[in-house]
mmCIF file of C-alpha atoms in Angstrom:
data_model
loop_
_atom_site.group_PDB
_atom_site.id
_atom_site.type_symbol
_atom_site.label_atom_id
_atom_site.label_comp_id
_atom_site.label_asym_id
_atom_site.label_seq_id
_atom_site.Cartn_x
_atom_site.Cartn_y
_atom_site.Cartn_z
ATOM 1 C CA UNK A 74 120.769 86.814 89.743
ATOM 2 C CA UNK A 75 122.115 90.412 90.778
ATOM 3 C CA UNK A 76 122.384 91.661 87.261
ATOM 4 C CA UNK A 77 118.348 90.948 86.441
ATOM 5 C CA UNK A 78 116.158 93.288 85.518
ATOM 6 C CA UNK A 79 119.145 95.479 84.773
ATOM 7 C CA UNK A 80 118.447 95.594 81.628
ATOM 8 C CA UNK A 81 117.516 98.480 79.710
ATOM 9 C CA UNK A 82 114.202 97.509 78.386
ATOM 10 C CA UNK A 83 113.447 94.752 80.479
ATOM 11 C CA UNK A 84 109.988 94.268 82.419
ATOM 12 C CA UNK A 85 112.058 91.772 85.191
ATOM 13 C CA UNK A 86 112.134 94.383 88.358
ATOM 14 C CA UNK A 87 116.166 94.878 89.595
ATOM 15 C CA UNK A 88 115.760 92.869 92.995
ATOM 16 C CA UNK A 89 113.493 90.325 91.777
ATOM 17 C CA UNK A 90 113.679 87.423 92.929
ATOM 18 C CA UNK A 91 114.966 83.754 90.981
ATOM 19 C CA UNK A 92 111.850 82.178 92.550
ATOM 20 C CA UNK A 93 108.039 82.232 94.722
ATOM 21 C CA UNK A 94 106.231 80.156 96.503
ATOM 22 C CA UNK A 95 102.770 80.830 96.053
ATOM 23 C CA UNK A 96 100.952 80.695 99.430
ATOM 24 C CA UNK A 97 96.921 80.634 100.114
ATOM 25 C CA UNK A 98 95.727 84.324 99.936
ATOM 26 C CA UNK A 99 98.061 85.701 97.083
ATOM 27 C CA UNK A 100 96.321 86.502 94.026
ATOM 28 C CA UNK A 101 97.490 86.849 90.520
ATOM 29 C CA UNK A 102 98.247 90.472 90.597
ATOM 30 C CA UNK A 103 100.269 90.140 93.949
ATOM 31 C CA UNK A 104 102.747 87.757 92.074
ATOM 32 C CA UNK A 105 103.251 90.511 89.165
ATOM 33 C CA UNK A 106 103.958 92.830 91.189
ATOM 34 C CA UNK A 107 106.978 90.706 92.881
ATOM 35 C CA UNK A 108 108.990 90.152 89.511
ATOM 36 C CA UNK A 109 107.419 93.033 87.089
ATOM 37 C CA UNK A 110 107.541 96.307 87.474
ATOM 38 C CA UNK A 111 104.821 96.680 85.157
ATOM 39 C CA UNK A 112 102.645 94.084 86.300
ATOM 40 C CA UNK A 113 100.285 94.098 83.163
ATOM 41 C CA UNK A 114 103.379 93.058 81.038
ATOM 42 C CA UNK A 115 102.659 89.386 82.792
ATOM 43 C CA UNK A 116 101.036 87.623 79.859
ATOM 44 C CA UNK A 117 103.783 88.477 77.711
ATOM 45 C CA UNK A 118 106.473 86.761 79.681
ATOM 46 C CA UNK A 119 104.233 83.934 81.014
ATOM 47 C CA UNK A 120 106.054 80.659 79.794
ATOM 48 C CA UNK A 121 103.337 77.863 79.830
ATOM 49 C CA UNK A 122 105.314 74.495 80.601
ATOM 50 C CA UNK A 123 103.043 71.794 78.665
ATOM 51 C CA UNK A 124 104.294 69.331 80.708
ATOM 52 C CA UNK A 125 102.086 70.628 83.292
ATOM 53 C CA UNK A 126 98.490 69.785 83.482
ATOM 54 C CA UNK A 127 96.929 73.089 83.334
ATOM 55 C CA UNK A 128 99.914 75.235 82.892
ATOM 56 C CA UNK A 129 98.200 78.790 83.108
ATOM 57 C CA UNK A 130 96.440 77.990 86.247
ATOM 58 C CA UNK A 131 98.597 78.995 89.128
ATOM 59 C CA UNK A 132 97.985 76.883 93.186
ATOM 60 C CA UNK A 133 99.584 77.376 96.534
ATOM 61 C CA UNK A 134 102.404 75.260 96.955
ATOM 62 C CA UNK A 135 103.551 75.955 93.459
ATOM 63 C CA UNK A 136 106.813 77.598 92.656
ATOM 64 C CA UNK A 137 107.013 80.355 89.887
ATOM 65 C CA UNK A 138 110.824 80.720 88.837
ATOM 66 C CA UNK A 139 112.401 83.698 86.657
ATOM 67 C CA UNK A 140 114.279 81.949 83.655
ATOM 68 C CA UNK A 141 115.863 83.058 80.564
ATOM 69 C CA UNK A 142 114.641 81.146 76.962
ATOM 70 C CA UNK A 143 116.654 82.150 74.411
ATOM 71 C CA UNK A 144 118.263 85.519 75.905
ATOM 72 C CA UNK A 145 114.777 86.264 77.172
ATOM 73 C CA UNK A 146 113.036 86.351 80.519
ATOM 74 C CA UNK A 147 110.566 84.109 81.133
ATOM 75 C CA UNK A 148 107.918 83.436 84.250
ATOM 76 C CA UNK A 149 106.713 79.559 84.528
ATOM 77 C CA UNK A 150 105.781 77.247 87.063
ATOM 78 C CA UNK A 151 108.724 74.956 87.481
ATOM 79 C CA UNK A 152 107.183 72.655 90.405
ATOM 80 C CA UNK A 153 103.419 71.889 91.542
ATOM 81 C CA UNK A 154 102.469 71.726 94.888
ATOM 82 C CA UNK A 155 100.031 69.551 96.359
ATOM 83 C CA UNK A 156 96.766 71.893 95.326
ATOM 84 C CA UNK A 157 97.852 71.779 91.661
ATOM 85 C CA UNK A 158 99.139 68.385 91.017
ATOM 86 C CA UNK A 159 96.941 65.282 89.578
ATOM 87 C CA UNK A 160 97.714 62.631 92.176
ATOM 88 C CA UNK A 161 97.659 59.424 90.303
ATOM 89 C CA UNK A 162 95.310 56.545 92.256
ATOM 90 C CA UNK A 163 94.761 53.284 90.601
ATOM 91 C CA UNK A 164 92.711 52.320 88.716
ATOM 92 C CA UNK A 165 92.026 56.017 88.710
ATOM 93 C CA UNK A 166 93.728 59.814 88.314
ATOM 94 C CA UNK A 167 92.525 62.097 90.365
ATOM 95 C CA UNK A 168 92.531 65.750 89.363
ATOM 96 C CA UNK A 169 92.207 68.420 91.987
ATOM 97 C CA UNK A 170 89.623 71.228 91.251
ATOM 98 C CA UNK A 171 90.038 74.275 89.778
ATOM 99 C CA UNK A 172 88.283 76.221 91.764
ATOM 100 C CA UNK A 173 91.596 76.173 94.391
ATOM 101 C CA UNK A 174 93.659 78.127 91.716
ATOM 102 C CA UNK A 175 94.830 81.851 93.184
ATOM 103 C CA UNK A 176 92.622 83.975 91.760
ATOM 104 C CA UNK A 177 93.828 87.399 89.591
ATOM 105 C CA UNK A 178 92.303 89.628 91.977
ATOM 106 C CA UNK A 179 90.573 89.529 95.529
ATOM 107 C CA UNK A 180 87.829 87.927 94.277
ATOM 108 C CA UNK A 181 85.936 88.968 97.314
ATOM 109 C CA UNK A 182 85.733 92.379 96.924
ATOM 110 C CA UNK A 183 84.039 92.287 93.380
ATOM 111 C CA UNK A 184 81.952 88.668 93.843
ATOM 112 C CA UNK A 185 78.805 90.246 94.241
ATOM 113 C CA UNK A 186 79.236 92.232 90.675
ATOM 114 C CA UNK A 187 79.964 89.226 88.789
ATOM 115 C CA UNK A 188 77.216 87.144 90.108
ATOM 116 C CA UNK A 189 74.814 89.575 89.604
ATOM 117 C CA UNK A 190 74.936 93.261 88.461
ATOM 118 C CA UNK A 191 72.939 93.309 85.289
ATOM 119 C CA UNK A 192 73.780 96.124 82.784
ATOM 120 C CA UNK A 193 71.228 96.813 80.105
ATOM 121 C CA UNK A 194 72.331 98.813 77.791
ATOM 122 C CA UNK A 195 69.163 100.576 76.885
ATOM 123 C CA UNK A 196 65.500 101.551 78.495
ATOM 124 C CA UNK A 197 64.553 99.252 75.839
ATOM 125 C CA UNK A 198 66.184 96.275 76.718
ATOM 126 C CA UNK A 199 64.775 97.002 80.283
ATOM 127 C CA UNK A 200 61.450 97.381 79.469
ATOM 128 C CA UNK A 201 61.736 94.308 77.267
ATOM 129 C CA UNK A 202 62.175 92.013 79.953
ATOM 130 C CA UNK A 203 59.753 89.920 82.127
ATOM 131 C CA UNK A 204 58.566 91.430 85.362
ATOM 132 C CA UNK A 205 56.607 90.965 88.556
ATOM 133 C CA UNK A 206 53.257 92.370 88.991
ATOM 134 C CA UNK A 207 51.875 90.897 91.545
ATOM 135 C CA UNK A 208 52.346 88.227 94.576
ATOM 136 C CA UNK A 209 50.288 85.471 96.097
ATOM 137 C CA UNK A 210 47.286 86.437 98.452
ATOM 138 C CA UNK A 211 48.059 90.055 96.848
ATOM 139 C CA UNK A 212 51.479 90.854 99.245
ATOM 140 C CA UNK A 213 52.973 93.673 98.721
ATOM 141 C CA UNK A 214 56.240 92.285 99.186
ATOM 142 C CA UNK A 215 57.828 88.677 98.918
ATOM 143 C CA UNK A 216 60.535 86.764 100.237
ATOM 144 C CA UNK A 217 62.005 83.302 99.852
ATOM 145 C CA UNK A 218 59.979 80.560 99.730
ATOM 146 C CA UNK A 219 56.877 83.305 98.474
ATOM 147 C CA UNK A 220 54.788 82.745 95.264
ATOM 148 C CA UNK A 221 54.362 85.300 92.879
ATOM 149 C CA UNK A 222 53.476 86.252 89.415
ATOM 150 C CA UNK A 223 55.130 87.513 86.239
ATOM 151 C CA UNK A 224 54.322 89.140 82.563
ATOM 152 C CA UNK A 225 56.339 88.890 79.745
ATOM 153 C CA UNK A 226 58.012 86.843 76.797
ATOM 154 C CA UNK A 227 59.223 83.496 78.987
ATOM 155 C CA UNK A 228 59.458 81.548 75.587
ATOM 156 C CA UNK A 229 62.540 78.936 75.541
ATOM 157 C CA UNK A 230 63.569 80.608 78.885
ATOM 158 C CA UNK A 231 65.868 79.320 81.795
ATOM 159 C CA UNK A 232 63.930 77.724 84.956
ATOM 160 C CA UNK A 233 65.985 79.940 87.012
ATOM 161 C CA UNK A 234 66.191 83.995 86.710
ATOM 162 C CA UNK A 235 67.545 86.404 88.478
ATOM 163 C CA UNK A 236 65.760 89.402 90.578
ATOM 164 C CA UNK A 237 66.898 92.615 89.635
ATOM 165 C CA UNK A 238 65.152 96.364 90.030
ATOM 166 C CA UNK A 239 66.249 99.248 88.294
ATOM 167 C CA UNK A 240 69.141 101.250 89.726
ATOM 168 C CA UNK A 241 71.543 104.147 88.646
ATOM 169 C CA UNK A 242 71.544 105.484 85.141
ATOM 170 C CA UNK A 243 75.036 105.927 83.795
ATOM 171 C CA UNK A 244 76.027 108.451 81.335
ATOM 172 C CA UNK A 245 78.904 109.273 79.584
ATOM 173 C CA UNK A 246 79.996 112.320 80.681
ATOM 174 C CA UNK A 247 81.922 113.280 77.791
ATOM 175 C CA UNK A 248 78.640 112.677 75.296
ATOM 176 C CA UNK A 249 75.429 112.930 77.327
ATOM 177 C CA UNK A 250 75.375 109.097 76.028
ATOM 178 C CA UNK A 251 73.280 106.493 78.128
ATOM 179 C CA UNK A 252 75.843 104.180 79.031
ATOM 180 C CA UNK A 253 73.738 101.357 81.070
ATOM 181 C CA UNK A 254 70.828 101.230 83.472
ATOM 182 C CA UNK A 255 72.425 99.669 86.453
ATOM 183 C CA UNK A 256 70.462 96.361 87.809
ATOM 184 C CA UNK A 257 70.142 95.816 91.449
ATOM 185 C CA UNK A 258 70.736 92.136 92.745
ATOM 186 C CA UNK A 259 67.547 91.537 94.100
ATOM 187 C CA UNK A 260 67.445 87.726 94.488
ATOM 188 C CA UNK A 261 66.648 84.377 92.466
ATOM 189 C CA UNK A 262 63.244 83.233 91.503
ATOM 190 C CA UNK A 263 62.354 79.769 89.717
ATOM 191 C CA UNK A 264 59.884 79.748 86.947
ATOM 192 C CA UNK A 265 56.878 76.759 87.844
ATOM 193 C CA UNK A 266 54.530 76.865 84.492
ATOM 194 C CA UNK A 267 53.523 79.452 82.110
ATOM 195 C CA UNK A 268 49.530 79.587 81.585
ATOM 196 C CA UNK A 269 47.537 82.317 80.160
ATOM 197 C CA UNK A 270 50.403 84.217 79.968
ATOM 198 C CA UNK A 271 50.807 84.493 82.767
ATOM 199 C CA UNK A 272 54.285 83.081 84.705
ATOM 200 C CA UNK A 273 53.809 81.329 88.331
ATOM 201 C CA UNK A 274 56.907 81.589 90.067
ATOM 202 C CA UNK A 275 59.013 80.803 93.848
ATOM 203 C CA UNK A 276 61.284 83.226 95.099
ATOM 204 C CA UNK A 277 64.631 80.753 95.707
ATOM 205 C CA UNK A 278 66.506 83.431 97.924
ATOM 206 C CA UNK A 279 66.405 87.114 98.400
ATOM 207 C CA UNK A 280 68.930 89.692 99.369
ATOM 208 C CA UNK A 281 65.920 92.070 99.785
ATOM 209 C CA UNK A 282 62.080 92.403 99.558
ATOM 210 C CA UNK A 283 60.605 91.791 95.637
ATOM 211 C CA UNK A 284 58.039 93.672 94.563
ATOM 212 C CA UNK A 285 56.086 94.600 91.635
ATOM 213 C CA UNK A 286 58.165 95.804 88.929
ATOM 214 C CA UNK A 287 61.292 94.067 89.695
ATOM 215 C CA UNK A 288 62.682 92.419 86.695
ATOM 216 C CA UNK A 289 63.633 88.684 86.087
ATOM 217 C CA UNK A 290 67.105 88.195 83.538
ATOM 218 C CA UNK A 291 67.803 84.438 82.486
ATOM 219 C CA UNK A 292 70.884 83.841 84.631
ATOM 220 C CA UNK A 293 74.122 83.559 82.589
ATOM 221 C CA UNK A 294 75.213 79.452 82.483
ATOM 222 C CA UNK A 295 78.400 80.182 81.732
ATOM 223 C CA UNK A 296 79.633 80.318 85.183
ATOM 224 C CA UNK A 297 82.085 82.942 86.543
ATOM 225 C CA UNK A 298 85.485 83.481 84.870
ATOM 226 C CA UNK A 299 88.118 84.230 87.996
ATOM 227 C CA UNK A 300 91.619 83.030 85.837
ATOM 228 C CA UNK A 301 91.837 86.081 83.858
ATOM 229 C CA UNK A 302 95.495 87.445 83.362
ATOM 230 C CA UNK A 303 95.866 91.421 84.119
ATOM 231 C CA UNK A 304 97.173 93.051 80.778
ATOM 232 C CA UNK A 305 97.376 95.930 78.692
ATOM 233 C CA UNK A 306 94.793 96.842 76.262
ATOM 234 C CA UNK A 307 94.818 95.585 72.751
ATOM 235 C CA UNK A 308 94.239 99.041 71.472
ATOM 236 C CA UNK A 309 94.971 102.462 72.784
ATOM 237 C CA UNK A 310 92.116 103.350 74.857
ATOM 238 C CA UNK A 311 91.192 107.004 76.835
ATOM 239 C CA UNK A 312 88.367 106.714 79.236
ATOM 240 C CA UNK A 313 86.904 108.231 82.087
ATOM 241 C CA UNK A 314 85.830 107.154 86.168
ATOM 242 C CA UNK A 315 82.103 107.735 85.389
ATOM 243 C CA UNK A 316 80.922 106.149 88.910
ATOM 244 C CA UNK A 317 81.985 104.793 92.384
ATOM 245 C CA UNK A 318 79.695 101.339 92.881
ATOM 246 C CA UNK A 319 80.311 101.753 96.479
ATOM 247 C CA UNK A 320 78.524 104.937 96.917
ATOM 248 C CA UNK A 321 81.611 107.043 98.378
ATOM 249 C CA UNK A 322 82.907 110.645 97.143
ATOM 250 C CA UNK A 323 86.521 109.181 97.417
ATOM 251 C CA UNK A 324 87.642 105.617 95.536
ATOM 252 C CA UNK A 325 89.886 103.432 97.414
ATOM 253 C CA UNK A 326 91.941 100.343 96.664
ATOM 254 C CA UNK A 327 89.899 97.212 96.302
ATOM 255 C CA UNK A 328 86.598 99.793 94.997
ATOM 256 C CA UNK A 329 85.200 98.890 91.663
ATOM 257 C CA UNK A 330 84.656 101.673 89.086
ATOM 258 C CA UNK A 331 82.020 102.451 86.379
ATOM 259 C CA UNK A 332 84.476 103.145 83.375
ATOM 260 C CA UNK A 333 82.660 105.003 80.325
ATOM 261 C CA UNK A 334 84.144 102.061 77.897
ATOM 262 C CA UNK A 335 83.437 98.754 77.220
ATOM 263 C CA UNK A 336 83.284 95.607 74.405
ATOM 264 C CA UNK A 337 82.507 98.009 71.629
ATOM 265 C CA UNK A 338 85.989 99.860 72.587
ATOM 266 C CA UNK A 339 86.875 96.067 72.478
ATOM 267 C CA UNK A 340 88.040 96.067 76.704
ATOM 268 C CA UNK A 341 88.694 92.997 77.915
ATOM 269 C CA UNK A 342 88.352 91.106 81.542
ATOM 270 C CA UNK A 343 91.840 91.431 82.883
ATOM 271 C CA UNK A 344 92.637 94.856 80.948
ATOM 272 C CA UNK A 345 94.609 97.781 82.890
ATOM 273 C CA UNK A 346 94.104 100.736 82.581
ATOM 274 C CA UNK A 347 96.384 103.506 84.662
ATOM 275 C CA UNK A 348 94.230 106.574 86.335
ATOM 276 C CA UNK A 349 95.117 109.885 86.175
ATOM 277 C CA UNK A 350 94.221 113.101 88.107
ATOM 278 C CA UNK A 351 91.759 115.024 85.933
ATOM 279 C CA UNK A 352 94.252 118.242 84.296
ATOM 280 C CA UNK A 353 94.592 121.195 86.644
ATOM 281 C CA UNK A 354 95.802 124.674 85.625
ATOM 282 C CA UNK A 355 98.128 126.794 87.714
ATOM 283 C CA UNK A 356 98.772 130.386 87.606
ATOM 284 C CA UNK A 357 101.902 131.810 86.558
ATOM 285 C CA UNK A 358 102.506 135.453 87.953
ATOM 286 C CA UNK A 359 105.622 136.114 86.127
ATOM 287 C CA UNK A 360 103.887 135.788 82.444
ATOM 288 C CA UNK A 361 100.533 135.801 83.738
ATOM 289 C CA UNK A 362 99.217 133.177 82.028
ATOM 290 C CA UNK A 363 97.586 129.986 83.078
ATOM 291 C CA UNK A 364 99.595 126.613 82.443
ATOM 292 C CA UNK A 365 98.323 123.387 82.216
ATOM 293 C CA UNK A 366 100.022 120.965 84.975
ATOM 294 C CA UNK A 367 101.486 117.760 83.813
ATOM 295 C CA UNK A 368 99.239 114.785 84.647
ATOM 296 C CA UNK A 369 99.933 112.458 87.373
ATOM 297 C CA UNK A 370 99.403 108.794 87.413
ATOM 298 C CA UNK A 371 97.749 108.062 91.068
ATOM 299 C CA UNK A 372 96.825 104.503 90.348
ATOM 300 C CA UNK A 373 95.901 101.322 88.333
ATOM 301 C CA UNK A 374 92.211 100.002 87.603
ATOM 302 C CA UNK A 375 91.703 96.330 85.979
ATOM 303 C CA UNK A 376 88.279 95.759 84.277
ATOM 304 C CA UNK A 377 86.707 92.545 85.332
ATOM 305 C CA UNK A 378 83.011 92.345 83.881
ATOM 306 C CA UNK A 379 82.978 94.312 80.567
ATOM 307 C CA UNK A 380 79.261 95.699 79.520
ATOM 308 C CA UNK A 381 78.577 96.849 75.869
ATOM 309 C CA UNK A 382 79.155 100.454 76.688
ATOM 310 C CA UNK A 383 80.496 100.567 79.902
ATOM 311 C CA UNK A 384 82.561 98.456 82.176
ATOM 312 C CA UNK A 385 83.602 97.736 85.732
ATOM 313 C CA UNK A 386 86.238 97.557 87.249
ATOM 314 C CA UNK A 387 88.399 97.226 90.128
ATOM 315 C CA UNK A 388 90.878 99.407 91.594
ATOM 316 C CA UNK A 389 94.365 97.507 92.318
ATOM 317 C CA UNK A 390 96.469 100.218 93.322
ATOM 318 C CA UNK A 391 95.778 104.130 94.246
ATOM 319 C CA UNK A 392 98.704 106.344 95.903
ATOM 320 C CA UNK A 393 95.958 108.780 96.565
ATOM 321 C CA UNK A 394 92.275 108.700 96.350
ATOM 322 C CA UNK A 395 90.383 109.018 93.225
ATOM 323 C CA UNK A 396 88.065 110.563 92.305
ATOM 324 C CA UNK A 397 84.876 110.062 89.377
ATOM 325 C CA UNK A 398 86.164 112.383 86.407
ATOM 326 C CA UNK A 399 89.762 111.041 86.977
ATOM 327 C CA UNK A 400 91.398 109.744 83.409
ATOM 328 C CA UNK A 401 91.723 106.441 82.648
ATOM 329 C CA UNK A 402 94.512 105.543 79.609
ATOM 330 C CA UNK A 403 96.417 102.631 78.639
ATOM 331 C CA UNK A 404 99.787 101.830 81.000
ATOM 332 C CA UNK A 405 102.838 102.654 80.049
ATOM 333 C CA UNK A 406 106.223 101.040 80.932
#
């Protein structure tokens, strides 16, 4: 196994090791990162064994192995642990859940954006949606377990909506262009009947106060999607760090990032995209002109919850800390 990753053009890093045993805590990236040194290039040297009941889901206990198919490297799971084997127990088979799979990233740094975080993509699209305007025995604010009432089109709606009130406004700061209208997760609120057009409703649970004007968005049933792979880009993309979501000058490992590009740029969940410093000019006395420096990469940023416009996502690796206006491009090697 010395000579691996030798290789002039090989992802395989030169003291990888043959195998890993994934343990509770690690998370997708973390296992890149031990065998790759590009740890995007993952999905392209993932070998799914289909003699394994779901092969691309990865458990603790397994062991991931380095092997060569045909003159080429290759990542699979060669044995299941406990978490990720079906146990067979007659007259029954028993499959273990998914939900015990390592994650791709530390899920609980960004769980709170993909619950909630509604984008809308327009003041239209805001304004469009059903709100409160007022609450039972005419409070000024609700909580759980409160009544109160709503306007607006509930017509082949979900029972359940989410709370959200109108936050930042992101722009592009290349084009001037509105981006999104950040939603803030407010709470959840079940719909009782519709009469007169008007909606009764009962606040389920409430990170904060509702009030008149917060909005109610049909919550998504699809469930959140925590299996993505990390991976380049389909196409060559060139974006900016437009905001910090955690409300600090400097961006840290583990932050998530409001990046000016989203599904119409066609970004996916699990792309990476590598941050630069924004270009600085130095002077030089002995021509006395002003040079442009060569850019630095200072980090890596995955996007997790793509918008139409405008994404977010979540910074997996910074040797410095960034800043909004940084660059954000497709990896290289």
């Amino acid at each position: 196994m010395s000579t691996l990753g030798q290789a002039y053009d090989s992802p395989i890093k030169a003291d990888s090791p043959s195998k890993y045993t994934v343990e509770k805590g690690d998370t997708l990236w973390d296992i890149s990162t031990t065998f790759l040194d590009s740890p995007w290039l993952w999905p392209e040297i993932w070998h799914a064994n289909p003699q394994i009941k779901n092969p691309h889901l990865i458990y603790p206990g397994d062991i991931v192995s380095l092997v060569y198919i045909d003159g080429q490297p290759r990542l699979m799971v060669s044995s299941r642990g406990e978490n990720g084997r079906t146990i067979k127990l007659s007259p029954k088979i028993r499959v273990m859940p998914g939900d015990s799979a390592i994650p791709a990233i530390p899920l609980g740094a960004v769980l709170s954006y993909l619950k909630g975080g509604h984008v809308f993509s327009s003041e239209e699209q805001l304004n469009n949606t059903p709100y409160v305007f007022a609450a039972k025995d005419g409070k000024l604010v609700s909580g759980t377990g409160d009544k109160v009432y709503a306007r607006g089109d509930f017509a082949g709606q979900n029972i359940r909506f989410d709370v959200v009130r109108r936050g930042e406004q992101i722009v592009d700061p290349e084009t001037d262009e509105l981006l999104g209208l950040i939603g803030i997760d407010v709470g959840t609120i079940n719909l009782s009947r519709v009469r007169e057009g008007v909606a009764s409703m009962v606040i389920q649970d409430s990170k904060m106060e509702v009030i008149p004007g917060d909005r109610l968005v049909k919550q998504d049933a699809s469930g959140l999607v925590t299996t993505f792979f990390p991976r380049a880009p389909a196409a060559p993309v060139e974006g900016i760090v437009t905001a910090n979501l955690n409300n600090a000058k400097k961006i840290s490992r583990f932050d998530t990032v409001v990046i000016n590009k989203g599904e119409r740029e066609s970004l996916r969940q699990g792309d990476i995209l590598a941050v630069y410093r924004k270009t600085q000019d130095a002077y030089d006395p002995f021509t006395n002109e002003q040079v442009s420096l060569p850019s630095e990469r200072v980090g890596l940023v995955m996007v997790y919850r793509p918008f139409e416009k405008m994404s977010y996502g979540i910074v997996l690796s910074a040797k410095e800390d960034i800043e909004v206006g940084y660059i954000l491009r497709s990896p290289q090697p």
